[in-house]
Short mmCIF file of C-alpha atoms and ligand atoms in Angstrom, two decimals:
data_model
loop_
_atom_site.label_atom_id
_atom_site.label_comp_id
_atom_site.label_asym_id
_atom_site.label_seq_id
_atom_site.Cartn_x
_atom_site.Cartn_y
_atom_site.Cartn_z
CA MET K 1 -0.33 -10.47 18.38
CA LYS K 2 -0.69 -8.48 15.62
CA LYS K 3 -3.51 -7.68 12.89
CA ILE K 4 -2.03 -8.18 9.67
CA CYS K 5 -3.58 -7.99 6.21
CA VAL K 6 -2.25 -9.91 2.86
CA VAL K 7 -3.43 -8.82 -0.54
CA GLY K 8 -2.67 -11.29 -3.15
CA VAL K 9 -3.37 -14.90 -2.06
CA GLY K 10 -0.54 -16.58 -4.46
CA TYR K 11 2.55 -18.69 -3.62
CA VAL K 12 3.65 -15.52 -2.02
CA GLY K 13 0.93 -14.40 -0.50
CA LEU K 14 -0.73 -17.45 0.79
CA VAL K 15 2.05 -18.68 2.11
CA THR K 16 3.11 -15.33 3.82
CA GLY K 17 -0.14 -15.01 5.29
CA ALA K 18 -0.35 -18.72 6.90
CA CYS K 19 3.06 -18.50 8.18
CA PHE K 20 2.01 -15.03 9.66
CA ALA K 21 -0.84 -16.50 11.28
CA ASP K 22 0.97 -19.64 12.23
CA LEU K 23 3.44 -17.58 14.39
CA GLY K 24 0.13 -16.32 16.47
CA ASN K 25 -1.07 -13.11 14.68
CA SER K 26 -4.28 -12.24 13.14
CA VAL K 27 -4.07 -12.56 9.20
CA ILE K 28 -6.63 -11.93 6.86
CA ALA K 29 -5.76 -12.75 3.26
CA LEU K 30 -7.59 -10.81 0.39
CA ASP K 31 -7.46 -11.34 -3.41
CA VAL K 32 -9.73 -10.11 -6.03
CA ASP K 33 -10.18 -13.64 -7.41
CA GLU K 34 -13.72 -14.13 -5.90
CA GLU K 35 -13.14 -18.05 -6.95
CA ARG K 36 -9.80 -18.36 -5.21
CA ILE K 37 -11.26 -16.67 -2.09
CA GLU K 38 -14.51 -18.98 -2.13
CA ASN K 39 -12.15 -21.83 -2.57
CA LEU K 40 -9.63 -21.10 0.07
CA LYS K 41 -12.74 -20.68 2.70
CA LYS K 42 -13.67 -24.24 1.55
CA GLY K 43 -10.03 -25.44 2.34
CA ILE K 44 -9.34 -25.89 -1.31
CA LEU K 45 -5.85 -24.03 -2.08
CA PRO K 46 -5.14 -22.92 -5.24
CA ILE K 47 -1.44 -23.77 -5.17
CA TYR K 48 0.43 -27.00 -4.44
CA GLU K 49 2.90 -26.38 -2.09
CA PRO K 50 4.23 -28.96 0.75
CA GLY K 51 2.70 -28.66 3.97
CA LEU K 52 0.51 -25.76 2.89
CA GLU K 53 -2.48 -27.04 2.92
CA GLU K 54 -2.57 -28.78 6.84
CA LEU K 55 -0.92 -24.88 7.58
CA VAL K 56 -3.78 -23.13 6.21
CA GLU K 57 -6.38 -25.44 7.71
CA ARG K 58 -4.67 -25.21 10.98
CA ASN K 59 -4.74 -21.52 11.27
CA VAL K 60 -8.32 -21.15 10.01
CA ARG K 61 -9.61 -23.71 12.47
CA SER K 62 -8.00 -21.52 15.25
CA GLY K 63 -9.47 -18.42 13.74
CA ARG K 64 -6.14 -16.67 12.82
CA LEU K 65 -6.54 -16.69 9.44
CA THR K 66 -9.60 -15.82 7.17
CA PHE K 67 -10.14 -14.64 3.63
CA THR K 68 -12.00 -12.02 1.79
CA THR K 69 -12.44 -9.93 -1.14
CA SER K 70 -13.46 -7.25 0.82
CA TYR K 71 -10.56 -4.27 1.28
CA LYS K 72 -13.02 -2.66 3.98
CA GLU K 73 -13.01 -6.11 5.36
CA ALA K 74 -9.05 -6.55 5.06
CA VAL K 75 -8.03 -3.07 5.96
CA ASP K 76 -10.16 -2.10 9.04
CA GLY K 77 -7.96 -1.50 12.04
CA THR K 78 -5.20 -3.17 10.02
CA GLU K 79 -1.38 -2.15 10.73
CA PHE K 80 0.22 -4.02 8.50
CA ALA K 81 -0.60 -4.44 4.81
CA PHE K 82 1.57 -6.69 2.76
CA ILE K 83 0.98 -6.43 -1.08
CA ALA K 84 1.70 -9.48 -2.51
CA VAL K 85 0.36 -9.37 -6.07
CA GLY K 86 1.86 -10.91 -9.00
CA THR K 87 4.55 -8.48 -10.77
CA PRO K 88 4.68 -10.24 -14.33
CA SER K 89 7.11 -9.29 -17.24
CA GLY K 90 5.96 -6.59 -19.11
CA VAL K 91 6.23 -6.34 -22.99
CA ASN K 92 9.89 -5.19 -22.64
CA GLY K 93 10.98 -7.06 -19.54
CA GLU K 94 10.28 -4.54 -17.23
CA ALA K 95 8.03 -5.55 -14.38
CA ASP K 96 4.21 -5.20 -14.73
CA LEU K 97 3.30 -2.93 -11.70
CA GLN K 98 -0.35 -2.46 -12.36
CA TYR K 99 -1.36 -5.20 -9.90
CA VAL K 100 0.58 -3.22 -7.12
CA ALA K 101 -0.73 -0.06 -8.02
CA SER K 102 -4.53 -2.06 -7.73
CA ALA K 103 -3.79 -2.85 -4.53
CA ALA K 104 -2.44 0.21 -3.16
CA THR K 105 -5.01 1.83 -4.49
CA SER K 106 -7.89 0.28 -2.92
CA ILE K 107 -5.67 0.17 0.92
CA ALA K 108 -5.51 4.14 0.67
CA GLU K 109 -9.11 4.33 -0.51
CA THR K 110 -10.17 1.99 2.58
CA MET K 111 -7.75 2.66 5.23
CA THR K 112 -9.18 4.04 8.47
CA GLY K 113 -6.10 4.59 10.54
CA PRO K 114 -2.26 4.51 10.47
CA MET K 115 -0.84 1.89 8.74
CA ILE K 116 2.48 0.41 7.45
CA ILE K 117 2.37 -0.90 3.91
CA ILE K 118 4.79 -3.62 2.89
CA ASN K 119 5.89 -4.57 -0.68
CA LYS K 120 6.52 -8.22 -0.58
CA SER K 121 6.21 -8.63 -3.98
CA THR K 122 9.25 -8.43 -6.22
CA VAL K 123 9.05 -4.63 -7.22
CA PRO K 124 11.55 -2.66 -9.56
CA VAL K 125 14.07 -0.48 -7.44
CA GLY K 126 12.37 2.98 -7.04
CA THR K 127 8.72 1.50 -6.46
CA GLY K 128 8.46 1.72 -2.53
CA ASP K 129 8.67 5.49 -3.50
CA TRP K 130 5.81 5.26 -6.23
CA VAL K 131 3.67 3.34 -4.27
CA ALA K 132 3.71 6.29 -1.45
CA ASP K 133 2.79 8.65 -4.04
CA ILE K 134 -0.16 6.42 -5.34
CA VAL K 135 -1.46 6.12 -1.80
CA LYS K 136 -1.15 9.85 -0.95
CA ARG K 137 -3.14 10.49 -3.82
CA ALA K 138 -5.74 7.97 -3.64
CA GLN K 139 -6.34 8.75 0.08
CA PRO K 140 -9.76 10.48 0.34
CA GLU K 141 -8.43 12.38 3.40
CA PRO K 142 -4.70 12.38 4.35
CA VAL K 143 -4.23 8.95 7.07
CA ASP K 144 -0.36 8.64 8.55
CA PHE K 145 1.14 5.57 6.41
CA TRP K 146 4.46 4.55 5.85
CA VAL K 147 6.09 2.01 3.26
CA VAL K 148 8.52 -0.42 3.70
CA SER K 149 10.29 -2.93 1.04
CA CYS K 150 10.19 -6.33 2.62
CA PRO K 151 10.96 -8.88 -0.53
CA GLU K 152 10.45 -12.82 -0.37
CA PHE K 153 12.56 -15.11 -0.65
CA LEU K 154 10.59 -18.24 -1.02
CA ARG K 155 11.54 -20.72 -3.07
CA GLU K 156 8.30 -22.66 -4.44
CA GLY K 157 8.36 -26.19 -3.12
CA SER K 158 9.87 -25.26 0.28
CA ALA K 159 7.94 -22.05 0.74
CA ILE K 160 7.04 -22.80 4.39
CA GLY K 161 10.68 -23.64 5.45
CA ASP K 162 12.24 -20.60 3.51
CA PHE K 163 9.49 -18.40 5.23
CA MET K 164 10.28 -19.95 9.11
CA SER K 165 13.70 -20.28 8.75
CA PRO K 166 14.86 -17.60 6.44
CA HIS K 167 18.85 -17.06 5.75
CA ARG K 168 17.74 -13.28 6.21
CA THR K 169 15.09 -10.88 6.65
CA VAL K 170 15.30 -7.74 4.31
CA LEU K 171 13.80 -4.34 5.04
CA GLY K 172 14.12 -0.71 3.45
CA SER K 173 12.54 2.02 4.70
CA LEU K 174 12.44 5.63 4.77
CA HIS K 175 11.31 5.55 8.25
CA HIS K 176 13.45 3.66 10.41
CA GLU K 177 10.60 3.23 13.01
CA ALA K 178 8.54 1.55 10.28
CA ALA K 179 11.28 -0.68 9.54
CA GLU K 180 11.98 -1.52 13.17
CA LYS K 181 7.88 -2.34 13.81
CA VAL K 182 8.23 -4.63 10.86
CA ALA K 183 11.15 -6.18 12.08
CA GLN K 184 9.37 -7.20 15.46
CA LEU K 185 6.72 -9.39 13.20
CA HIS K 186 9.86 -11.43 11.95
CA LEU K 187 11.75 -11.67 15.35
CA PRO K 188 10.13 -15.10 16.25
CA LEU K 189 11.96 -16.07 13.07
CA ARG K 190 15.28 -15.35 14.97
CA ALA K 191 17.32 -15.05 11.72
CA PRO K 192 19.19 -11.92 10.83
CA ILE K 193 17.69 -8.56 10.14
CA VAL K 194 19.00 -6.13 7.53
CA ILE K 195 17.33 -2.77 7.72
CA THR K 196 18.45 -0.37 5.00
CA ASP K 197 16.60 2.00 2.71
CA LEU K 198 13.79 1.30 0.08
CA ARG K 199 15.49 1.33 -3.16
CA THR K 200 18.71 -0.78 -1.39
CA ALA K 201 16.27 -3.55 -0.12
CA GLU K 202 14.50 -3.95 -3.58
CA MET K 203 17.98 -4.53 -5.27
CA ILE K 204 19.07 -6.75 -2.62
CA LYS K 205 16.11 -8.93 -4.13
CA TYR K 206 17.14 -8.59 -7.89
CA ALA K 207 20.37 -8.80 -7.24
CA SER K 208 20.09 -12.16 -5.00
CA ASN K 209 17.76 -13.83 -7.72
CA ALA K 210 20.06 -12.42 -10.81
CA PHE K 211 23.22 -13.88 -9.02
CA LEU K 212 21.59 -17.35 -8.09
CA ALA K 213 20.57 -17.26 -11.80
CA THR K 214 24.36 -16.38 -12.80
CA LYS K 215 25.42 -19.19 -10.90
CA ILE K 216 23.19 -21.73 -12.85
CA SER K 217 23.99 -20.49 -16.08
CA PHE K 218 27.64 -20.56 -15.09
CA ILE K 219 28.02 -24.37 -14.21
CA ASN K 220 25.89 -24.82 -17.35
CA GLU K 221 28.38 -23.23 -19.40
CA VAL K 222 30.92 -25.71 -17.56
CA ALA K 223 28.63 -28.22 -18.42
CA ASN K 224 29.23 -27.79 -22.23
CA ILE K 225 33.39 -27.33 -21.59
CA CYS K 226 32.96 -30.94 -19.58
CA GLU K 227 31.40 -32.65 -22.36
CA ALA K 228 33.79 -31.20 -24.93
CA LEU K 229 36.77 -32.16 -23.00
CA GLY K 230 35.38 -35.47 -21.25
CA ALA K 231 34.93 -34.28 -17.67
CA ASP K 232 31.91 -34.89 -15.21
CA VAL K 233 30.19 -31.61 -14.27
CA LYS K 234 28.63 -33.09 -11.55
CA GLU K 235 31.63 -34.15 -9.81
CA VAL K 236 33.04 -30.88 -10.96
CA ALA K 237 30.33 -29.28 -8.89
CA VAL K 238 31.05 -31.35 -5.81
CA GLY K 239 34.59 -30.23 -5.99
CA MET K 240 33.99 -26.68 -6.42
CA GLY K 241 31.50 -26.90 -3.69
CA TYR K 242 33.57 -27.67 -0.95
CA ASP K 243 34.86 -23.67 -0.88
CA LYS K 244 33.14 -21.97 1.22
CA ARG K 245 33.37 -18.71 -1.16
CA ILE K 246 31.54 -20.70 -3.71
CA GLY K 247 29.24 -23.37 -2.00
CA PRO K 248 27.37 -26.48 -3.19
CA MET K 249 24.13 -24.83 -3.96
CA PHE K 250 22.75 -23.62 -7.10
CA LEU K 251 25.83 -25.83 -8.91
CA ASP K 252 23.21 -28.68 -10.64
CA ALA K 253 24.01 -28.29 -14.49
CA GLY K 254 21.01 -29.13 -16.63
CA LEU K 255 17.97 -27.58 -18.39
CA GLY K 256 18.63 -24.37 -16.51
CA TRP K 257 15.74 -22.38 -14.45
CA GLY K 258 12.32 -21.47 -15.23
CA GLY K 259 9.68 -20.23 -12.63
CA SER K 260 7.91 -17.16 -12.02
CA CYS K 261 10.84 -15.32 -10.31
CA PHE K 262 14.55 -16.06 -12.23
CA PRO K 263 13.13 -15.54 -15.82
CA LYS K 264 11.12 -12.53 -14.83
CA ASP K 265 13.67 -10.67 -12.43
CA VAL K 266 16.82 -11.51 -14.34
CA LEU K 267 15.11 -9.56 -17.11
CA ALA K 268 13.59 -6.62 -15.20
CA LEU K 269 16.95 -6.03 -13.61
CA ALA K 270 18.76 -6.08 -17.17
CA TYR K 271 15.92 -3.82 -18.21
CA MET K 272 16.48 -1.35 -15.32
CA ALA K 273 20.28 -1.34 -16.02
CA GLU K 274 19.33 -0.47 -20.09
CA GLU K 275 16.89 2.11 -19.08
CA LYS K 276 19.90 3.91 -17.69
CA GLY K 277 21.73 3.55 -20.70
CA LEU K 278 24.20 0.61 -19.24
CA ASN K 279 24.72 -2.31 -20.83
CA PRO K 280 24.27 -5.20 -18.74
CA ARG K 281 26.53 -8.16 -20.57
CA ILE K 282 26.30 -10.60 -17.84
CA LEU K 283 22.92 -10.60 -17.09
CA ASN K 284 22.03 -10.97 -20.84
CA SER K 285 24.62 -13.89 -21.42
CA VAL K 286 23.00 -15.44 -18.34
CA MET K 287 19.58 -15.47 -20.18
CA ASP K 288 20.82 -16.41 -23.12
CA ILE K 289 22.77 -19.55 -22.13
CA ASN K 290 19.86 -19.93 -20.07
CA TYR K 291 17.15 -20.63 -22.61
CA GLU K 292 19.70 -22.44 -25.13
CA ARG K 293 19.45 -25.49 -22.84
CA ARG K 294 16.34 -26.23 -24.25
CA LYS K 295 17.09 -26.12 -27.84
CA GLU K 296 20.31 -27.92 -26.74
CA ALA K 297 17.98 -30.67 -25.09
CA VAL K 298 16.02 -31.04 -28.32
CA ALA K 299 19.22 -30.92 -30.48
CA LEU K 300 20.43 -34.15 -28.58
CA ILE K 301 17.44 -35.98 -28.63
CA GLU K 302 17.39 -35.44 -32.25
CA ALA K 303 20.95 -36.85 -32.68
CA MET K 304 19.91 -39.92 -29.85
CA THR K 305 17.15 -41.16 -32.02
CA GLU K 306 18.53 -40.46 -35.58
CA GLY K 307 15.30 -37.62 -35.69
CA VAL K 308 12.34 -37.42 -33.92
CA ASN K 309 9.97 -37.10 -36.62
CA GLY K 310 7.36 -40.12 -36.22
CA LYS K 311 9.07 -41.16 -32.92
CA THR K 312 7.16 -41.07 -29.64
CA ILE K 313 9.31 -39.28 -26.89
CA GLY K 314 8.09 -39.58 -23.07
CA LEU K 315 8.98 -36.51 -20.70
CA LEU K 316 9.74 -37.46 -17.23
CA GLY K 317 8.09 -34.26 -15.37
CA LEU K 318 6.75 -31.09 -16.51
CA ALA K 319 6.88 -28.83 -13.74
CA PHE K 320 9.62 -25.93 -13.79
CA LYS K 321 10.92 -27.72 -10.85
CA PRO K 322 9.99 -30.23 -8.07
CA ASN K 323 7.53 -30.07 -5.35
CA THR K 324 5.49 -27.87 -7.14
CA ASP K 325 2.67 -27.78 -9.73
CA ASP K 326 4.02 -24.26 -11.18
CA MET K 327 4.32 -24.37 -14.86
CA ARG K 328 5.29 -20.54 -15.40
CA ASP K 329 8.47 -20.90 -17.94
CA ALA K 330 8.93 -24.45 -17.41
CA ALA K 331 11.67 -26.00 -19.52
CA SER K 332 9.06 -28.58 -20.65
CA VAL K 333 6.63 -26.30 -22.40
CA ASP K 334 9.51 -25.23 -24.76
CA ILE K 335 10.77 -28.41 -25.24
CA ALA K 336 7.23 -30.33 -25.68
CA GLN K 337 6.54 -27.86 -28.42
CA GLU K 338 9.72 -27.58 -30.28
CA LEU K 339 9.38 -31.78 -30.23
CA THR K 340 5.85 -31.61 -31.61
CA ALA K 341 6.99 -29.26 -34.38
CA ALA K 342 9.32 -31.89 -35.14
CA GLY K 343 6.83 -34.09 -36.01
CA ALA K 344 6.93 -36.28 -32.64
CA LYS K 345 4.62 -37.41 -30.76
CA VAL K 346 4.83 -36.47 -27.00
CA ARG K 347 3.81 -38.25 -24.44
CA ALA K 348 4.04 -36.62 -20.27
CA PHE K 349 3.93 -37.54 -16.86
CA ASP K 350 4.33 -35.36 -13.68
CA PRO K 351 3.42 -36.20 -10.22
CA VAL K 352 1.40 -33.07 -9.40
CA ALA K 353 1.67 -30.43 -12.52
CA MET K 354 -0.42 -32.50 -15.23
CA ASP K 355 -3.41 -30.59 -14.71
CA VAL K 356 -2.43 -27.10 -14.84
CA ALA K 357 0.18 -28.61 -17.63
CA GLY K 358 -2.86 -30.08 -19.87
CA ALA K 359 -4.00 -26.69 -20.71
CA LEU K 360 -0.47 -25.42 -21.69
CA LEU K 361 0.13 -28.29 -23.58
CA PRO K 362 -2.90 -29.97 -25.36
CA ALA K 363 -0.72 -31.73 -28.01
CA VAL K 364 1.11 -33.66 -25.08
CA GLU K 365 -0.45 -37.10 -23.83
CA MET K 366 -0.72 -36.97 -20.14
CA CYS K 367 -0.05 -40.52 -18.96
CA PRO K 368 -1.04 -41.96 -15.27
CA ASP K 369 2.52 -43.19 -14.50
CA PRO K 370 6.34 -43.70 -15.89
CA TYR K 371 5.63 -47.05 -16.94
CA THR K 372 2.39 -46.97 -18.70
CA MET K 373 4.16 -43.52 -20.66
CA SER K 374 7.19 -45.75 -21.55
CA GLN K 375 5.15 -48.03 -23.28
CA GLY K 376 6.04 -47.93 -26.89
CA CYS K 377 8.06 -44.67 -26.54
CA ASP K 378 11.44 -44.42 -28.57
CA ALA K 379 12.90 -42.33 -26.06
CA LEU K 380 12.42 -40.70 -22.86
CA MET K 381 13.67 -37.06 -21.52
CA VAL K 382 14.12 -36.52 -17.69
CA ILE K 383 12.75 -32.86 -17.35
CA THR K 384 11.99 -32.44 -13.94
CA GLU K 385 14.01 -33.97 -11.05
CA TRP K 386 11.13 -35.57 -8.96
CA ASN K 387 12.65 -37.86 -6.49
CA GLU K 388 10.30 -40.36 -7.61
CA PHE K 389 12.18 -40.90 -11.09
CA LYS K 390 15.67 -41.39 -9.11
CA GLN K 391 14.45 -44.93 -8.13
CA LEU K 392 12.22 -45.99 -11.09
CA ASP K 393 12.82 -49.66 -12.14
CA LEU K 394 14.69 -48.66 -14.97
CA GLU K 395 15.00 -52.65 -16.43
CA LYS K 396 11.45 -52.26 -16.65
CA ILE K 397 11.25 -49.06 -18.15
CA LYS K 398 14.35 -50.81 -20.74
CA GLY K 399 11.76 -53.28 -21.50
CA LEU K 400 8.85 -51.27 -22.13
CA LEU K 401 10.41 -48.80 -24.50
CA ASN K 402 10.83 -49.38 -28.37
CA SER K 403 14.66 -48.19 -28.07
CA PRO K 404 16.92 -47.92 -24.87
CA VAL K 405 17.05 -44.40 -24.98
CA ILE K 406 17.31 -41.62 -22.33
CA PHE K 407 17.87 -38.13 -22.34
CA ASP K 408 18.82 -36.93 -18.54
CA GLY K 409 17.95 -33.20 -18.32
CA ARG K 410 18.80 -32.88 -14.88
CA ASN K 411 21.46 -35.46 -14.26
CA ILE K 412 19.69 -37.74 -12.18
CA TYR K 413 21.38 -41.06 -13.29
CA GLU K 414 25.14 -42.20 -13.27
CA PRO K 415 26.25 -42.44 -16.88
CA ALA K 416 28.34 -45.67 -16.26
CA VAL K 417 25.18 -47.35 -14.78
CA MET K 418 22.98 -46.30 -17.45
CA SER K 419 25.30 -47.76 -20.25
CA ALA K 420 26.37 -50.71 -18.07
CA MET K 421 22.26 -51.47 -18.12
CA GLY K 422 22.42 -51.13 -21.91
CA PHE K 423 20.96 -47.75 -22.21
CA LYS K 424 21.82 -45.15 -24.90
CA TYR K 425 22.19 -42.35 -22.41
CA ARG K 426 23.22 -38.83 -22.52
CA GLY K 427 22.85 -36.41 -19.34
CA MET K 428 24.13 -32.72 -19.79
CA GLY K 429 27.87 -32.06 -19.13
CA ARG K 430 28.40 -35.93 -17.77
CA GLY K 431 31.85 -36.16 -19.61
CA PHE K 432 33.66 -39.92 -19.36
CA ASN K 433 32.89 -40.77 -15.64
CA GLY K 434 33.58 -44.31 -16.67
CA ARG K 435 35.45 -44.23 -13.31
C1 UDX V 1 4.25 -12.84 -6.77
C2 UDX V 1 5.28 -12.15 -8.06
O1 UDX V 1 5.06 -13.32 -9.20
C3 UDX V 1 6.38 -12.15 -7.37
O2 UDX V 1 7.45 -11.67 -8.25
C4 UDX V 1 6.60 -11.59 -6.15
O3 UDX V 1 7.68 -11.89 -5.47
C5 UDX V 1 5.30 -12.16 -5.30
O4 UDX V 1 3.80 -12.31 -5.92
P1 UDX V 1 3.31 -15.37 -7.06
O5 UDX V 1 2.45 -15.37 -5.39
O6 UDX V 1 3.59 -16.59 -7.83
O7 UDX V 1 4.30 -14.18 -6.82
O8 UDX V 1 1.86 -14.39 -7.69
P2 UDX V 1 0.78 -15.24 -8.43
O9 UDX V 1 0.67 -16.47 -7.84
O10 UDX V 1 0.38 -14.90 -9.64
O11 UDX V 1 -0.48 -14.59 -7.00
C6 UDX V 1 -0.56 -13.36 -7.14
C7 UDX V 1 -2.17 -13.15 -6.68
O12 UDX V 1 -2.39 -11.91 -6.22
C8 UDX V 1 -3.30 -13.80 -7.21
O13 UDX V 1 -4.16 -14.53 -6.44
C9 UDX V 1 -4.18 -12.74 -7.84
O14 UDX V 1 -5.41 -13.03 -8.23
C10 UDX V 1 -3.84 -11.79 -6.98
N1 UDX V 1 -4.40 -10.37 -7.17
C11 UDX V 1 -3.76 -9.81 -8.16
C12 UDX V 1 -4.94 -9.22 -6.28
O15 UDX V 1 -5.35 -9.94 -5.34
N2 UDX V 1 -5.12 -8.28 -6.66
C13 UDX V 1 -4.67 -8.01 -7.95
O16 UDX V 1 -5.25 -6.50 -8.52
C14 UDX V 1 -3.92 -8.58 -8.87
C1 UDX V 2 13.85 -18.65 -6.21
C2 UDX V 2 14.69 -18.37 -5.28
O1 UDX V 2 15.57 -19.52 -5.25
C3 UDX V 2 14.04 -17.61 -4.29
O2 UDX V 2 14.62 -17.07 -3.61
C4 UDX V 2 13.48 -16.34 -4.68
O3 UDX V 2 12.76 -15.94 -3.66
C5 UDX V 2 12.11 -16.76 -5.98
O4 UDX V 2 13.07 -17.63 -6.89
P1 UDX V 2 12.14 -20.79 -7.09
O5 UDX V 2 12.16 -20.03 -8.22
O6 UDX V 2 10.72 -20.73 -6.39
O7 UDX V 2 12.66 -19.45 -6.18
O8 UDX V 2 12.93 -21.92 -7.33
P2 UDX V 2 14.59 -22.50 -7.19
O9 UDX V 2 14.67 -23.87 -6.20
O10 UDX V 2 15.30 -21.28 -6.91
O11 UDX V 2 15.04 -22.74 -8.60
C6 UDX V 2 14.68 -21.90 -9.53
C7 UDX V 2 15.01 -22.56 -10.85
O12 UDX V 2 16.40 -22.86 -11.02
C8 UDX V 2 14.20 -23.80 -11.30
O13 UDX V 2 13.61 -23.77 -12.60
C9 UDX V 2 15.54 -24.62 -11.04
O14 UDX V 2 15.08 -26.11 -11.78
C10 UDX V 2 16.50 -24.12 -11.32
N1 UDX V 2 17.77 -24.64 -11.08
C11 UDX V 2 17.80 -24.64 -9.37
C12 UDX V 2 18.90 -25.21 -11.75
O15 UDX V 2 18.62 -25.19 -12.93
N2 UDX V 2 20.12 -25.69 -11.13
C13 UDX V 2 20.26 -25.31 -9.51
O16 UDX V 2 21.28 -26.09 -9.06
C14 UDX V 2 19.31 -24.75 -8.86
#
């Protein structure tokens, strides 16, 4: 059992803290947001993540997981301090590290004994060295510490599973023994552990996310070619995925990626390259293709409805992906705003994200369920592939719509089935497939 503190109880920090507690460690989770901490002490979580409420409750009850806003309390006697604060994009796309600096400074000012400081947040290559300088300068008295990079590979909606069964744990440090100690924390996960230097570990994270984003933009470009040539990209992806060198995952064509990671991480990696005078052509194209998807979707629904002005359009799903309430860079925001600007009345239903989305989309009418929303709509758009949309009573939906028009931004329906039911249906990349 080790004493661990986690700074930042967002999507990454709260999952990290709760999982380390569940492995038997004593974890104290800190945040500067007092309301967030007060709520957590009452069992109210700041985010929706499947399974997290029960995991937090169980570990709080066992006394392994506690919450505080006091760095002194969090750091006292702690051997490991994970920094999991936000690293949002700055104005030019660079990662904004002010919160990392603030966390590192506060740890340095309060640490009482030797400590391993671990960057869990996604930070630009070279940040580990920078954090070490901050800590050294901020310490009132020199106290031994070592910096380790331990990037997170958590997907929202499956974060607990991703933590407990990682494909690999990546550790980077200039001090091998410090990395080895952090490796010990991860042994119960029984996954491969890659130990390298700080910069390489930081780069593994960016390169991994940028590759996954590239895979998605690749299949989205193929989707447009499929559409033009009469092939079904969904089946193309199946045929490709059996090749072990390609793999079946992250080949779902549609509205593309959003969230708090891919957008920020691809942008940051391109920025790091350009800072060094390089031209990240692929990364820039990956971003261009991705954000075009949202414009293409609006153009398609405009064509399907012969103009959205004065029409009512219903959005099925708002969150950037299923099983989360996270609206950060969600495609729904751009699409809803463009439709409203084009004179449409926009309605929406999302099983989880409507509270968060309401603040971002005040002009959108939030509806209690897909059927109520469909009543009187001129068209529907599938924006987020929540499971509950996959078996909707489409006959009932058809009867509620003014006109049977569905744009499927996540290709959850089959073109042949939809046309047989009398829908005017468009997916993204669903050429022919009349079978
Ligand atoms: C963040 C980054 O976005 C991600 O790239 C990185 O890999 C992990 O950290 P996330 O957990 O989604 O991911 O951040 P967010 O949900 O914004 O939570 C950050 C938390 O840090 C917030 O609760 C915020 O209050 C807290 N925080 C911020 C601090 O505790 N101290 C600070 O100085 C600033
Ligand atoms: C991602 C990485 O997967 C994770 O390893 C990293 O730690 C954080 O960033 P996350 O952003 O939570 O995780 O979600 P993910 O499931 O990767 O989806 C990212 C975006 O890509 C979503 O908007 C999703 O809708 C989209 N996506 C995903 C596709 O458009 N097609 C796909 O095939 C897969």
